[in-house]
Amino acid sequence: RFSTLPHLFHFRTFSVFLKFYIT
């Protein structure tokens, strides 16, 4: 229950963070 929720959420957050970081 603490490996599927954060997994998907982390993926999305990571994508946004990367975009902001690269910009």
PDB file of C-alpha atoms in Angstrom:
ATOM      1  CA  ARG A   1       0.000   0.000   0.000  1.00  0.00           C
ATOM      2  CA  PHE A   2       3.094   2.177   0.188  1.00  0.00           C
ATOM      3  CA  SER A   3       4.785   1.103  -3.015  1.00  0.00           C
ATOM      4  CA  THR A   4       2.136   1.546  -5.672  1.00  0.00           C
ATOM      5  CA  LEU A   5       0.704   4.915  -4.748  1.00  0.00           C
ATOM      6  CA  PRO A   6       4.035   6.727  -4.311  1.00  0.00           C
ATOM      7  CA  HIS A   7       5.366   4.881  -7.328  1.00  0.00           C
ATOM      8  CA  LEU A   8       2.886   6.465  -9.708  1.00  0.00           C
ATOM      9  CA  PHE A   9       2.876   9.766  -7.917  1.00  0.00           C
ATOM     10  CA  HIS A  10       6.657   9.893  -7.859  1.00  0.00           C
ATOM     11  CA  PHE A  11       6.800   9.234 -11.558  1.00  0.00           C
ATOM     12  CA  ARG A  12       4.535  12.178 -12.293  1.00  0.00           C
ATOM     13  CA  THR A  13       6.298  14.460  -9.817  1.00  0.00           C
ATOM     14  CA  PHE A  14       9.655  13.440 -11.194  1.00  0.00           C
ATOM     15  CA  SER A  15       8.571  14.350 -14.717  1.00  0.00           C
ATOM     16  CA  VAL A  16       7.401  17.784 -13.610  1.00  0.00           C
ATOM     17  CA  PHE A  17      10.476  18.333 -11.486  1.00  0.00           C
ATOM     18  CA  LEU A  18      12.747  17.360 -14.350  1.00  0.00           C
ATOM     19  CA  LYS A  19      10.990  19.740 -16.692  1.00  0.00           C
ATOM     20  CA  PHE A  20      11.325  22.569 -14.204  1.00  0.00           C
ATOM     21  CA  TYR A  21      14.902  21.654 -13.455  1.00  0.00           C
ATOM     22  CA  ILE A  22      15.878  21.526 -17.110  1.00  0.00           C
ATOM     23  CA  THR A  23      14.133  24.792 -17.927  1.00  0.00           C
TER      24      THR A  23
END
